């Protein structure tokens, strides 16, 4: 279960890291004006707060697992919008809202779901290891994204991001279903 949870959340870090690191050059390559590209990048953080506020408003009506799965699918859908957007500002803003809000949820659900799935015994150690692998994913994402971009372009990188997020959701589901 530990390895599955760690892999699922590492996927989140990799996809987010690839996209955020490459967002400005990706948008420039698509012909998006630099001012709008900078606005887009600057809105990702505030959308994380929006996602957390939405969770506070709905937490009584959902579970940690459902919130986690929603965050994975939200990031996948947001990445899909960016994949299809070209220079379309409506789709780009849709990406920002979905990706940012969904990513904002992961920092809340990661430790809570870890405790729910793996228990409280040695929680600090286990949570720290999962967090370390999350940070590792964040660290390798810019370079990995650059390699993908050089070999196959940003469209492929975004497509891979969608596939990774859906795979991460499946891995998360598997981790929570094991006895």
PDB file of C-alpha atoms in Angstrom:
ATOM      1  CA  UNK A   1       0.000   0.000   0.000  1.00  0.00           C
ATOM      2  CA  UNK A   2       2.817   2.388   0.869  1.00  0.00           C
ATOM      3  CA  UNK A   3       4.485   2.057  -2.533  1.00  0.00           C
ATOM      4  CA  UNK A   4       1.185   2.579  -4.340  1.00  0.00           C
ATOM      5  CA  UNK A   5       0.299   5.700  -2.335  1.00  0.00           C
ATOM      6  CA  UNK A   6       3.795   7.095  -2.801  1.00  0.00           C
ATOM      7  CA  UNK A   7       3.684   6.459  -6.569  1.00  0.00           C
ATOM      8  CA  UNK A   8       0.233   7.978  -6.939  1.00  0.00           C
ATOM      9  CA  UNK A   9       1.219  11.198  -5.197  1.00  0.00           C
ATOM     10  CA  UNK A  10       4.602  11.308  -6.934  1.00  0.00           C
ATOM     11  CA  UNK A  11       2.664  11.340 -10.229  1.00  0.00           C
ATOM     12  CA  UNK A  12       0.868  14.490  -9.048  1.00  0.00           C
ATOM     13  CA  UNK A  13       4.204  16.161  -8.314  1.00  0.00           C
ATOM     14  CA  UNK A  14       5.690  15.158 -11.661  1.00  0.00           C
ATOM     15  CA  UNK A  15       2.750  16.344 -13.737  1.00  0.00           C
ATOM     16  CA  UNK A  16       2.371  19.609 -11.835  1.00  0.00           C
ATOM     17  CA  UNK A  17       6.113  20.247 -11.915  1.00  0.00           C
ATOM     18  CA  UNK A  18       6.398  19.596 -15.650  1.00  0.00           C
ATOM     19  CA  UNK A  19       3.506  21.868 -16.510  1.00  0.00           C
ATOM     20  CA  UNK A  20       4.304  24.742 -14.171  1.00  0.00           C
ATOM     21  CA  UNK A  21       7.987  24.802 -15.089  1.00  0.00           C
ATOM     22  CA  UNK A  22       7.221  24.845 -18.794  1.00  0.00           C
ATOM     23  CA  UNK A  23       4.007  26.895 -18.740  1.00  0.00           C
ATOM     24  CA  UNK A  24       5.449  30.212 -19.942  1.00  0.00           C
ATOM     25  CA  UNK A  25       7.503  28.807 -22.834  1.00  0.00           C
ATOM     26  CA  UNK A  26       4.643  26.448 -23.723  1.00  0.00           C
ATOM     27  CA  UNK A  27       2.175  29.318 -23.943  1.00  0.00           C
ATOM     28  CA  UNK A  28       4.681  31.461 -25.862  1.00  0.00           C
ATOM     29  CA  UNK A  29       5.159  28.631 -28.364  1.00  0.00           C
ATOM     30  CA  UNK A  30       1.382  28.670 -28.903  1.00  0.00           C
ATOM     31  CA  UNK A  31       1.325  32.396 -29.557  1.00  0.00           C
ATOM     32  CA  UNK A  32      -0.169  33.492 -26.228  1.00  0.00           C
ATOM     33  CA  UNK A  33       0.765  37.077 -25.380  1.00  0.00           C
ATOM     34  CA  UNK A  34       3.335  37.278 -22.594  1.00  0.00           C
ATOM     35  CA  UNK A  35       1.094  39.366 -20.317  1.00  0.00           C
ATOM     36  CA  UNK A  36      -1.695  36.789 -20.454  1.00  0.00           C
ATOM     37  CA  UNK A  37       0.812  33.952 -20.012  1.00  0.00           C
ATOM     38  CA  UNK A  38       2.196  35.593 -16.871  1.00  0.00           C
ATOM     39  CA  UNK A  39      -1.331  36.174 -15.568  1.00  0.00           C
ATOM     40  CA  UNK A  40      -2.107  32.520 -16.233  1.00  0.00           C
ATOM     41  CA  UNK A  41       0.948  31.334 -14.311  1.00  0.00           C
ATOM     42  CA  UNK A  42       0.244  33.732 -11.444  1.00  0.00           C
ATOM     43  CA  UNK A  43      -3.307  32.430 -10.994  1.00  0.00           C
ATOM     44  CA  UNK A  44      -2.308  28.808 -10.328  1.00  0.00           C
ATOM     45  CA  UNK A  45      -1.448  29.529  -6.674  1.00  0.00           C
ATOM     46  CA  UNK A  46      -4.665  31.416  -5.874  1.00  0.00           C
ATOM     47  CA  UNK A  47      -6.668  28.610  -7.489  1.00  0.00           C
ATOM     48  CA  UNK A  48      -5.033  26.199  -5.038  1.00  0.00           C
ATOM     49  CA  UNK A  49      -6.564  28.281  -2.246  1.00  0.00           C
ATOM     50  CA  UNK A  50      -9.924  28.193  -4.033  1.00  0.00           C
ATOM     51  CA  UNK A  51      -9.725  24.389  -4.152  1.00  0.00           C
ATOM     52  CA  UNK A  52      -9.047  24.249  -0.428  1.00  0.00           C
ATOM     53  CA  UNK A  53     -11.934  26.614   0.316  1.00  0.00           C
ATOM     54  CA  UNK A  54     -14.221  24.441  -1.815  1.00  0.00           C
ATOM     55  CA  UNK A  55     -13.109  21.446   0.246  1.00  0.00           C
ATOM     56  CA  UNK A  56     -13.930  23.272   3.466  1.00  0.00           C
ATOM     57  CA  UNK A  57     -17.411  23.995   2.128  1.00  0.00           C
ATOM     58  CA  UNK A  58     -18.060  20.388   1.037  1.00  0.00           C
ATOM     59  CA  UNK A  59     -16.029  18.248   3.452  1.00  0.00           C
ATOM     60  CA  UNK A  60     -19.102  17.050   5.362  1.00  0.00           C
ATOM     61  CA  UNK A  61     -20.534  15.606   2.167  1.00  0.00           C
ATOM     62  CA  UNK A  62     -17.534  13.686   0.891  1.00  0.00           C
ATOM     63  CA  UNK A  63     -14.660  11.429   1.920  1.00  0.00           C
ATOM     64  CA  UNK A  64     -10.918  11.911   1.763  1.00  0.00           C
ATOM     65  CA  UNK A  65     -10.699   9.249  -0.938  1.00  0.00           C
ATOM     66  CA  UNK A  66     -13.339  10.943  -3.109  1.00  0.00           C
ATOM     67  CA  UNK A  67     -11.592  14.275  -2.694  1.00  0.00           C
ATOM     68  CA  UNK A  68      -8.272  12.708  -3.679  1.00  0.00           C
ATOM     69  CA  UNK A  69      -9.773  11.039  -6.752  1.00  0.00           C
ATOM     70  CA  UNK A  70     -11.480  14.308  -7.682  1.00  0.00           C
ATOM     71  CA  UNK A  71      -8.131  16.076  -7.474  1.00  0.00           C
ATOM     72  CA  UNK A  72      -6.511  13.522  -9.807  1.00  0.00           C
ATOM     73  CA  UNK A  73      -9.341  13.790 -12.325  1.00  0.00           C
ATOM     74  CA  UNK A  74      -9.401  17.581 -11.965  1.00  0.00           C
ATOM     75  CA  UNK A  75      -5.721  17.755 -12.835  1.00  0.00           C
ATOM     76  CA  UNK A  76      -6.261  15.358 -15.750  1.00  0.00           C
ATOM     77  CA  UNK A  77      -9.153  17.449 -17.069  1.00  0.00           C
ATOM     78  CA  UNK A  78      -7.273  20.706 -16.566  1.00  0.00           C
ATOM     79  CA  UNK A  79      -4.268  19.299 -18.410  1.00  0.00           C
ATOM     80  CA  UNK A  80      -6.595  18.139 -21.186  1.00  0.00           C
ATOM     81  CA  UNK A  81      -7.931  21.683 -21.526  1.00  0.00           C
ATOM     82  CA  UNK A  82      -4.392  23.022 -21.803  1.00  0.00           C
ATOM     83  CA  UNK A  83      -3.590  20.330 -24.358  1.00  0.00           C
ATOM     84  CA  UNK A  84      -6.532  21.453 -26.511  1.00  0.00           C
ATOM     85  CA  UNK A  85      -6.306  25.195 -25.795  1.00  0.00           C
ATOM     86  CA  UNK A  86      -3.769  26.451 -28.284  1.00  0.00           C
ATOM     87  CA  UNK A  87      -4.007  30.199 -27.613  1.00  0.00           C
ATOM     88  CA  UNK A  88      -7.698  30.101 -26.579  1.00  0.00           C
ATOM     89  CA  UNK A  89      -7.909  32.194 -23.376  1.00  0.00           C
ATOM     90  CA  UNK A  90     -11.124  30.533 -22.158  1.00  0.00           C
ATOM     91  CA  UNK A  91      -9.594  27.049 -22.278  1.00  0.00           C
ATOM     92  CA  UNK A  92      -6.360  28.321 -20.752  1.00  0.00           C
ATOM     93  CA  UNK A  93      -8.294  29.861 -17.851  1.00  0.00           C
ATOM     94  CA  UNK A  94     -10.250  26.609 -17.533  1.00  0.00           C
ATOM     95  CA  UNK A  95      -6.919  24.832 -17.168  1.00  0.00           C
ATOM     96  CA  UNK A  96      -5.824  27.261 -14.454  1.00  0.00           C
ATOM     97  CA  UNK A  97      -9.011  26.843 -12.439  1.00  0.00           C
ATOM     98  CA  UNK A  98      -9.154  23.039 -12.650  1.00  0.00           C
ATOM     99  CA  UNK A  99      -5.450  22.291 -12.378  1.00  0.00           C
ATOM    100  CA  UNK A 100      -4.807  24.836  -9.647  1.00  0.00           C
ATOM    101  CA  UNK A 101      -7.811  23.903  -7.508  1.00  0.00           C
ATOM    102  CA  UNK A 102      -7.159  20.178  -7.910  1.00  0.00           C
ATOM    103  CA  UNK A 103      -3.471  20.510  -7.078  1.00  0.00           C
ATOM    104  CA  UNK A 104      -4.369  22.563  -4.014  1.00  0.00           C
ATOM    105  CA  UNK A 105      -6.375  19.633  -2.672  1.00  0.00           C
ATOM    106  CA  UNK A 106      -3.438  17.225  -2.810  1.00  0.00           C
ATOM    107  CA  UNK A 107      -1.513  18.904   0.004  1.00  0.00           C
ATOM    108  CA  UNK A 108      -4.550  18.392   2.247  1.00  0.00           C
ATOM    109  CA  UNK A 109      -5.527  14.864   1.250  1.00  0.00           C
ATOM    110  CA  UNK A 110      -2.020  13.347   1.040  1.00  0.00           C
ATOM    111  CA  UNK A 111      -1.371  13.132   4.811  1.00  0.00           C
ATOM    112  CA  UNK A 112      -4.999  12.414   5.713  1.00  0.00           C
ATOM    113  CA  UNK A 113      -5.335   9.611   3.171  1.00  0.00           C
ATOM    114  CA  UNK A 114      -1.948   8.239   4.221  1.00  0.00           C
ATOM    115  CA  UNK A 115      -3.204   7.933   7.802  1.00  0.00           C
ATOM    116  CA  UNK A 116      -6.521   6.442   6.696  1.00  0.00           C
ATOM    117  CA  UNK A 117      -4.886   3.823   4.461  1.00  0.00           C
ATOM    118  CA  UNK A 118      -1.709   3.011   6.405  1.00  0.00           C
ATOM    119  CA  UNK A 119      -2.772   3.778   9.960  1.00  0.00           C
ATOM    120  CA  UNK A 120      -1.204   5.847  12.704  1.00  0.00           C
ATOM    121  CA  UNK A 121       1.699   3.567  13.602  1.00  0.00           C
ATOM    122  CA  UNK A 122       4.911   5.374  12.626  1.00  0.00           C
ATOM    123  CA  UNK A 123       2.804   7.936  10.797  1.00  0.00           C
ATOM    124  CA  UNK A 124       5.513  10.605  10.838  1.00  0.00           C
ATOM    125  CA  UNK A 125       8.086   8.306   9.280  1.00  0.00           C
ATOM    126  CA  UNK A 126       5.689   6.979   6.658  1.00  0.00           C
ATOM    127  CA  UNK A 127       4.283  10.402   5.811  1.00  0.00           C
ATOM    128  CA  UNK A 128       7.805  11.796   5.585  1.00  0.00           C
ATOM    129  CA  UNK A 129       8.842   9.091   3.144  1.00  0.00           C
ATOM    130  CA  UNK A 130       5.794   9.710   0.970  1.00  0.00           C
ATOM    131  CA  UNK A 131       6.535  13.440   1.156  1.00  0.00           C
ATOM    132  CA  UNK A 132      10.150  12.772   0.201  1.00  0.00           C
ATOM    133  CA  UNK A 133       9.075  10.865  -2.889  1.00  0.00           C
ATOM    134  CA  UNK A 134       6.648  13.685  -3.693  1.00  0.00           C
ATOM    135  CA  UNK A 135       9.569  16.135  -3.495  1.00  0.00           C
ATOM    136  CA  UNK A 136      11.654  13.813  -5.671  1.00  0.00           C
ATOM    137  CA  UNK A 137       8.889  13.936  -8.283  1.00  0.00           C
ATOM    138  CA  UNK A 138       8.909  17.729  -8.062  1.00  0.00           C
ATOM    139  CA  UNK A 139      12.687  17.745  -8.482  1.00  0.00           C
ATOM    140  CA  UNK A 140      12.820  15.530 -11.581  1.00  0.00           C
ATOM    141  CA  UNK A 141       9.795  17.075 -13.303  1.00  0.00           C
ATOM    142  CA  UNK A 142      11.454  20.091 -14.956  1.00  0.00           C
ATOM    143  CA  UNK A 143      14.240  18.016 -16.480  1.00  0.00           C
ATOM    144  CA  UNK A 144      11.879  15.214 -17.469  1.00  0.00           C
ATOM    145  CA  UNK A 145       9.526  17.735 -19.054  1.00  0.00           C
ATOM    146  CA  UNK A 146      12.441  19.292 -20.951  1.00  0.00           C
ATOM    147  CA  UNK A 147      13.489  15.901 -22.298  1.00  0.00           C
ATOM    148  CA  UNK A 148       9.972  15.129 -23.469  1.00  0.00           C
ATOM    149  CA  UNK A 149       9.683  18.591 -25.041  1.00  0.00           C
ATOM    150  CA  UNK A 150      12.991  18.216 -26.898  1.00  0.00           C
ATOM    151  CA  UNK A 151      12.134  14.775 -28.234  1.00  0.00           C
ATOM    152  CA  UNK A 152       8.410  15.086 -28.914  1.00  0.00           C
ATOM    153  CA  UNK A 153       7.125  18.597 -28.077  1.00  0.00           C
ATOM    154  CA  UNK A 154       4.752  20.092 -25.564  1.00  0.00           C
ATOM    155  CA  UNK A 155       1.684  18.372 -26.996  1.00  0.00           C
ATOM    156  CA  UNK A 156       3.228  15.011 -26.142  1.00  0.00           C
ATOM    157  CA  UNK A 157       4.272  16.246 -22.711  1.00  0.00           C
ATOM    158  CA  UNK A 158       0.708  17.352 -21.931  1.00  0.00           C
ATOM    159  CA  UNK A 159      -0.767  14.136 -23.339  1.00  0.00           C
ATOM    160  CA  UNK A 160       1.592  12.169 -21.134  1.00  0.00           C
ATOM    161  CA  UNK A 161       0.505  14.336 -18.197  1.00  0.00           C
ATOM    162  CA  UNK A 162      -3.133  13.357 -18.778  1.00  0.00           C
ATOM    163  CA  UNK A 163      -2.220   9.671 -19.015  1.00  0.00           C
ATOM    164  CA  UNK A 164      -0.084   9.905 -15.872  1.00  0.00           C
ATOM    165  CA  UNK A 165      -2.875  11.556 -13.879  1.00  0.00           C
ATOM    166  CA  UNK A 166      -5.377   8.892 -14.928  1.00  0.00           C
ATOM    167  CA  UNK A 167      -2.824   6.194 -14.095  1.00  0.00           C
ATOM    168  CA  UNK A 168      -2.211   7.872 -10.744  1.00  0.00           C
ATOM    169  CA  UNK A 169      -5.950   7.782 -10.019  1.00  0.00           C
ATOM    170  CA  UNK A 170      -6.007   4.056 -10.794  1.00  0.00           C
ATOM    171  CA  UNK A 171      -2.971   3.473  -8.555  1.00  0.00           C
ATOM    172  CA  UNK A 172      -4.630   5.464  -5.771  1.00  0.00           C
ATOM    173  CA  UNK A 173      -7.814   3.453  -6.125  1.00  0.00           C
ATOM    174  CA  UNK A 174      -5.829   0.220  -5.954  1.00  0.00           C
ATOM    175  CA  UNK A 175      -3.956   1.388  -2.840  1.00  0.00           C
ATOM    176  CA  UNK A 176      -7.194   2.185  -1.012  1.00  0.00           C
ATOM    177  CA  UNK A 177      -8.853  -1.105  -1.971  1.00  0.00           C
ATOM    178  CA  UNK A 178      -6.129  -3.473  -0.795  1.00  0.00           C
ATOM    179  CA  UNK A 179      -6.739  -5.190   2.546  1.00  0.00           C
TER     180      UNK A 179
END
